XYZ file of C-alpha atoms in Angstrom:
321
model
C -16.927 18.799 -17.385
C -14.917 16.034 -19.613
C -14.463 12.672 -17.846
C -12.833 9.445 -18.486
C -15.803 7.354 -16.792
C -18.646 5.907 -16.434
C -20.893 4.643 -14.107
C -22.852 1.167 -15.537
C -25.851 -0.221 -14.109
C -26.799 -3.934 -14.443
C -30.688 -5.634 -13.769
C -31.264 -8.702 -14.135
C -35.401 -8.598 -13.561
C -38.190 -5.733 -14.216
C -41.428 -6.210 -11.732
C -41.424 -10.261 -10.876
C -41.311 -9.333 -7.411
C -41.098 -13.002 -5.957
C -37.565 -13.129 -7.440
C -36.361 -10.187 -5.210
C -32.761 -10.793 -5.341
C -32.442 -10.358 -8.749
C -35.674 -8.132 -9.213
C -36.025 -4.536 -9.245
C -39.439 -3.567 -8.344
C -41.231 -1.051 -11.134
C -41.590 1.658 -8.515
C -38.046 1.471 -7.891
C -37.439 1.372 -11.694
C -39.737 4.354 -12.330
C -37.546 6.464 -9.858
C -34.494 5.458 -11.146
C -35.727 6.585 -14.401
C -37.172 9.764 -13.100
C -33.476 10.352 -11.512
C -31.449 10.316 -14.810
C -33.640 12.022 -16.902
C -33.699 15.059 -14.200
C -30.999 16.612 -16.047
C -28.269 15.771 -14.383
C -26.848 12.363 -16.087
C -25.703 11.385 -19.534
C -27.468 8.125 -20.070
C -25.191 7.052 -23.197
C -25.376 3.542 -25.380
C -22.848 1.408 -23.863
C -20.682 0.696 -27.130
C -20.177 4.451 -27.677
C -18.830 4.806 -24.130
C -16.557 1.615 -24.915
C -15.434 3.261 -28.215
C -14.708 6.689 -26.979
C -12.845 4.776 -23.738
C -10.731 3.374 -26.507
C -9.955 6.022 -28.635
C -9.404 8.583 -25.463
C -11.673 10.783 -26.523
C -14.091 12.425 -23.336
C -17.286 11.304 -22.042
C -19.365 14.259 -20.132
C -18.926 13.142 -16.322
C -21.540 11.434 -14.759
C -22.320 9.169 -17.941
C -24.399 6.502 -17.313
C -25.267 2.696 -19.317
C -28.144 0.989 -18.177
C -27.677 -3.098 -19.026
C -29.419 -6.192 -18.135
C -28.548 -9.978 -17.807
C -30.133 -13.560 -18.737
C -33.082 -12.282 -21.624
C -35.840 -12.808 -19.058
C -39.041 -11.814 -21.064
C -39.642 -8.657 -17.933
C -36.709 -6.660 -19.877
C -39.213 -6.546 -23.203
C -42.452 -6.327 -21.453
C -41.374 -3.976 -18.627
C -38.243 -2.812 -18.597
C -37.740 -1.661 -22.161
C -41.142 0.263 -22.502
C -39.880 2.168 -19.704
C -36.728 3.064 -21.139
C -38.100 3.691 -24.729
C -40.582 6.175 -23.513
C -37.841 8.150 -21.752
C -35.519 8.036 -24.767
C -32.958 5.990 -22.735
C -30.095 3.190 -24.672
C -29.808 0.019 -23.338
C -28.023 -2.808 -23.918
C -29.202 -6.889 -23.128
C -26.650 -9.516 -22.547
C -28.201 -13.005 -23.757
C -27.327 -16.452 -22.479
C -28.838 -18.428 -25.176
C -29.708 -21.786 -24.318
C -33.002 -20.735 -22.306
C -33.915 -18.586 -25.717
C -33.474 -22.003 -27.434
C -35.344 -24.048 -25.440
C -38.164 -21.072 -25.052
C -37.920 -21.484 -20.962
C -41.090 -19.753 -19.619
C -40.367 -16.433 -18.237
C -37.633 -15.945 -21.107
C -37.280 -13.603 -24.113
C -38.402 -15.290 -28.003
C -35.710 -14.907 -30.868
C -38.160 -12.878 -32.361
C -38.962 -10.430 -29.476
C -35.094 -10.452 -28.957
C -34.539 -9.080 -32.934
C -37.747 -6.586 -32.497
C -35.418 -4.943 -29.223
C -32.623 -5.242 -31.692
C -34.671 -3.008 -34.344
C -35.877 -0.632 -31.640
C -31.961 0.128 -30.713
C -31.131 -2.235 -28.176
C -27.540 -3.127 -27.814
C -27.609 -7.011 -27.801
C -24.638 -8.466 -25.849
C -23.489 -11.882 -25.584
C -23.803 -13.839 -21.820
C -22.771 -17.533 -22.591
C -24.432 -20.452 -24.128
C -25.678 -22.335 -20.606
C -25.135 -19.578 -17.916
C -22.300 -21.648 -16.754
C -19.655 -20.147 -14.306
C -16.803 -20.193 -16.404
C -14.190 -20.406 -14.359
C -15.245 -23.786 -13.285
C -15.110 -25.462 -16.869
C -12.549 -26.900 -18.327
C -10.944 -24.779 -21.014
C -12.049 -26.696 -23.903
C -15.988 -26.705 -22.060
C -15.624 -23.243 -21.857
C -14.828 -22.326 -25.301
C -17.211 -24.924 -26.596
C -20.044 -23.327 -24.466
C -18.470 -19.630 -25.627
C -18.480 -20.469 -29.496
C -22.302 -22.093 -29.423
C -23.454 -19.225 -28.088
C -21.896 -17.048 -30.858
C -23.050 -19.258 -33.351
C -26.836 -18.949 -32.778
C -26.452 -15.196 -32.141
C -25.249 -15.089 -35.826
C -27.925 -17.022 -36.931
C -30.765 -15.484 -35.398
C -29.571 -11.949 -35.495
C -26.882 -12.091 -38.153
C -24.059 -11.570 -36.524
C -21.862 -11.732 -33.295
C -22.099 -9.278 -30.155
C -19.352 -7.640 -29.801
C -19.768 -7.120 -25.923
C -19.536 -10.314 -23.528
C -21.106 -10.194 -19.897
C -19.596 -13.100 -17.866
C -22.564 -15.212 -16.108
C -22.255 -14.487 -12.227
C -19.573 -11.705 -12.920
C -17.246 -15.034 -12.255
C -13.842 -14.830 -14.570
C -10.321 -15.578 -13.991
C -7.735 -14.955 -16.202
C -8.087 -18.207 -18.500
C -11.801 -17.141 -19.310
C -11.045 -13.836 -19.559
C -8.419 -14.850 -22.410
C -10.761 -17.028 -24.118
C -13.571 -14.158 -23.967
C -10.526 -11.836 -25.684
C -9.362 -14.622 -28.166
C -13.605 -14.507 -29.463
C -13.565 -10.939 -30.991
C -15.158 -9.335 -28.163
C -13.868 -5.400 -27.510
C -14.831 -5.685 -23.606
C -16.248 -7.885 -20.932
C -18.098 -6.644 -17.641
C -18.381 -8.519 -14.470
C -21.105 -7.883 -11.764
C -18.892 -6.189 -8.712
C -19.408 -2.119 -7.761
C -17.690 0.454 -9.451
C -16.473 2.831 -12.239
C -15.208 1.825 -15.370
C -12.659 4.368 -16.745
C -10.180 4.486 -19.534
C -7.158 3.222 -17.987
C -9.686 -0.134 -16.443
C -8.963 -3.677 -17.988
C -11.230 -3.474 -20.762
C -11.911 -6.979 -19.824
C -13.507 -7.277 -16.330
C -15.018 -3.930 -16.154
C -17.469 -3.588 -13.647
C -21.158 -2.627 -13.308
C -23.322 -1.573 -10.669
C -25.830 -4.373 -9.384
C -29.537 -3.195 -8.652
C -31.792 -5.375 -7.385
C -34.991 -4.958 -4.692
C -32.160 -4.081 -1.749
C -29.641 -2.287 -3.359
C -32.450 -0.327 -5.515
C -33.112 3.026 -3.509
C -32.880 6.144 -4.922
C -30.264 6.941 -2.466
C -28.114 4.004 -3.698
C -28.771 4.739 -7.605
C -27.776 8.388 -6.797
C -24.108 7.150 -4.891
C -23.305 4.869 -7.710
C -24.104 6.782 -10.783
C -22.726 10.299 -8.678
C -19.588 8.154 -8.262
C -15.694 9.006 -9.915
C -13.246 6.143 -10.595
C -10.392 5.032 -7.933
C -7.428 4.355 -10.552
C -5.386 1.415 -9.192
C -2.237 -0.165 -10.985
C -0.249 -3.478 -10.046
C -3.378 -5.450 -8.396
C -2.036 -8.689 -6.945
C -3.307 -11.371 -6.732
C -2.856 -11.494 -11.000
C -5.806 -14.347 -11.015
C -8.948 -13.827 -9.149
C -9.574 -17.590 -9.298
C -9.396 -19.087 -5.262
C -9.136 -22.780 -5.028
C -9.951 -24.040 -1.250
C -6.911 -25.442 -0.042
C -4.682 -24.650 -2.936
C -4.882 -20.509 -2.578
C -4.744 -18.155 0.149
C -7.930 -17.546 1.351
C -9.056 -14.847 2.306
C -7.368 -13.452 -0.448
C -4.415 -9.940 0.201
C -5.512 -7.493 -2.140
C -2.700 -5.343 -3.080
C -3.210 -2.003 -5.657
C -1.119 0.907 -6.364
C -3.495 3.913 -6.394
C -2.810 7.049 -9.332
C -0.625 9.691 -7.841
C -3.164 12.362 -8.064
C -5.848 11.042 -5.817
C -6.253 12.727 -2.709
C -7.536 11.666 0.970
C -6.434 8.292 0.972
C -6.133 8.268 4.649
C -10.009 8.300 3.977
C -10.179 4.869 2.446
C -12.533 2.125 3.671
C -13.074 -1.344 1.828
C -15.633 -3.608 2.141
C -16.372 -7.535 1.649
C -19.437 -8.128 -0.881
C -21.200 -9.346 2.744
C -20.723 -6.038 4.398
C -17.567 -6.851 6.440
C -15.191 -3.963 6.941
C -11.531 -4.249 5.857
C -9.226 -1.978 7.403
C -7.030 -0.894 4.380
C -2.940 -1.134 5.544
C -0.990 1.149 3.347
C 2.426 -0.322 2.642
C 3.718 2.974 0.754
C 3.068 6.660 -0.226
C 0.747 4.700 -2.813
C 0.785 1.501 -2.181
C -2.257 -0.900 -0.030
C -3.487 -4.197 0.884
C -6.591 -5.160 2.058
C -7.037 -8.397 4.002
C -10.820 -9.695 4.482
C -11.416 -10.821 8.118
C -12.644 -13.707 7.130
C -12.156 -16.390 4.708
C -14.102 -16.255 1.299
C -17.170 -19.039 0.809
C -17.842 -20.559 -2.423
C -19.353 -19.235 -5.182
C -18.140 -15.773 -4.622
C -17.039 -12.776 -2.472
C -16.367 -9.012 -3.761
C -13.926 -5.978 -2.363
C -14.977 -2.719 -2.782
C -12.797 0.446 -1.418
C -13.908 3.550 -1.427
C -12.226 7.386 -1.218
C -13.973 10.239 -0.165
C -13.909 13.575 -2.557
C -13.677 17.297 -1.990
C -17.323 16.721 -3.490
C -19.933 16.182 -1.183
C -21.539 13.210 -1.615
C -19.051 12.390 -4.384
C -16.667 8.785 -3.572
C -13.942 7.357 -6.050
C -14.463 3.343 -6.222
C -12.982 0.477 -6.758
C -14.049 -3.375 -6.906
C -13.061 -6.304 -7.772
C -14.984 -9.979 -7.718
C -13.440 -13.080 -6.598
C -14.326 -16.544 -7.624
C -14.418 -19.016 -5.348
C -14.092 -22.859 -6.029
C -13.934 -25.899 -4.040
């Protein structure tokens, strides 16, 4: 079956189990390993899914991209074994600074260029891991254009994919990360990235030690896109006291997606939003409660004809004092 889609998986951490929130433990790793190489999954390199998303040409459904944020030194020594011995493309976002300053716990230059060799996708992730939205726009590009610079020293050129730290954009970073060169940028909030997505703030499915089951790997990577047109608010960006907060999410859904009656959206905590729909096609969903600093999520979900089978959509806000 030809698809538009594809489901993308983000870790931060392989095996440091005292880090469990952004850890997956190697049990849990080993399972999700043993899952998509069963036989049902495409597990494809992330830049050919971007290209062929570009170009309109299919993917086979239920593609899958494994990535991983921040270069800490778990992805070389446990992570990436693992995925090499099952013949599985991955791709590492970088933040550089803690690669410069050879932070314990962190990935060398060189180990970083012998992943490179071995057919890892290298990705840029900032200079200081800095949440972007909160610099100033010159701070932000300055950060944005060091970290490009010592990619193309050490590895000899620039990434061409862009991971924003803390999945936290709004739409002047998102400009400056499309003003850089880079094809597409990926945030950290549930769901599918599809042709007709923002190339820009796609998103990715987090895994850590909680959301790490079998059972969850199996909803998000089983998982079809929710299409949605018109989303308002246009920024994501909430300053306390100067935007509405909690923030009305409003989205047009595509014309040829069925049981929306069925919808249910959720706050990144868990809290349930009761979608209102304001035409044939048309919704809003309204958090009960207002959104804390540094960041909330919505993520609304539409069952399928397919059991166990859910369109999705989410979206990250960014939350500033």
């Amino acid at each position: 079956m030809a698809a538009d889609h594809a489901a993308i998986l983000m870790y931060h951490r392989f095996g440091e189990d005292s880090i469990p929130s952004t850890n997956i433990r190697l049990e849990q790793f080993d399972a999700h390993i043993a899952e998509l190489t069963s036989g049902g999954y495409s597990v494809l390199p992330l830049p050919e899914i971007m290209a062929r998303m570009r170009k309109g040409e299919n993917l086979p459904d239920r593609t899958v991209a494994l990535t991983a944020d921040d270069a800490y030194l778990s992805a070389f020594t446990k992570g990436w074994p693992r995925m090499k011995k099952a013949g599985l493309p991955f791709t590492l976002f970088v933040a550089t600074e803690p690669v410069e300053s050879k932070l314990k716990g962190y990935l060398t230059w060189d180990q970083i260029r012998q992943m490179k060799r071995e057919g890892v996708t290298i990705g840029a992730h900032s200079h200081r891991h800095p949440s972007l939205p909160a610099l100033s726009p010159e701070a932000a590009k300055e950060d944005l254009e060091t970290s490009l610079r010592i990619f193309k020293r050490e590895l000899g050129e620039k990434p061409d994919l862009f991971a924003y730290p803390f999945g936290e954009w709004d739409a002047p970073s998102l400009a400056l990360v499309k003003s850089l060169g880079h094809s597409a940028a990926f945030g950290q909030h549930s769901g599918i990235a599809h042709a007709k997505h923002d190339m820009f703030w796609l998103p990715r499915f987090p895994m850590n030690e909680t959301f790490g089951s079998v059972e969850r790997l199996r909803q998000a990577v089983n998982a079809l896109p929710l299409a949605v047109t018109e989303i308002e608010p246009a920024d994501v960006l909430i300053r306390l006291g100067q935007t509405p907060n909690p923030p009305v999410l409003r989205f047009t859904v595509a014309d040829d997606v069925e049981r929306l009656h069925q919808m249910v959206c959720y706050t990144g905590q868990g809290r349930a939003i009761t979608p209102s729909r304001l035409g044939d096609n048309r919704f809003e969903a309204t958090p009960p409660d207002a959104f804390s600093p540094p960041r909330d999520r919505i993520s609304c979900t539409v069952p399928t004809r397919e059991t166990g089978r859910f369109r999705w959509f989410g979206i990250q806000f960014t939350v500033q004092k």
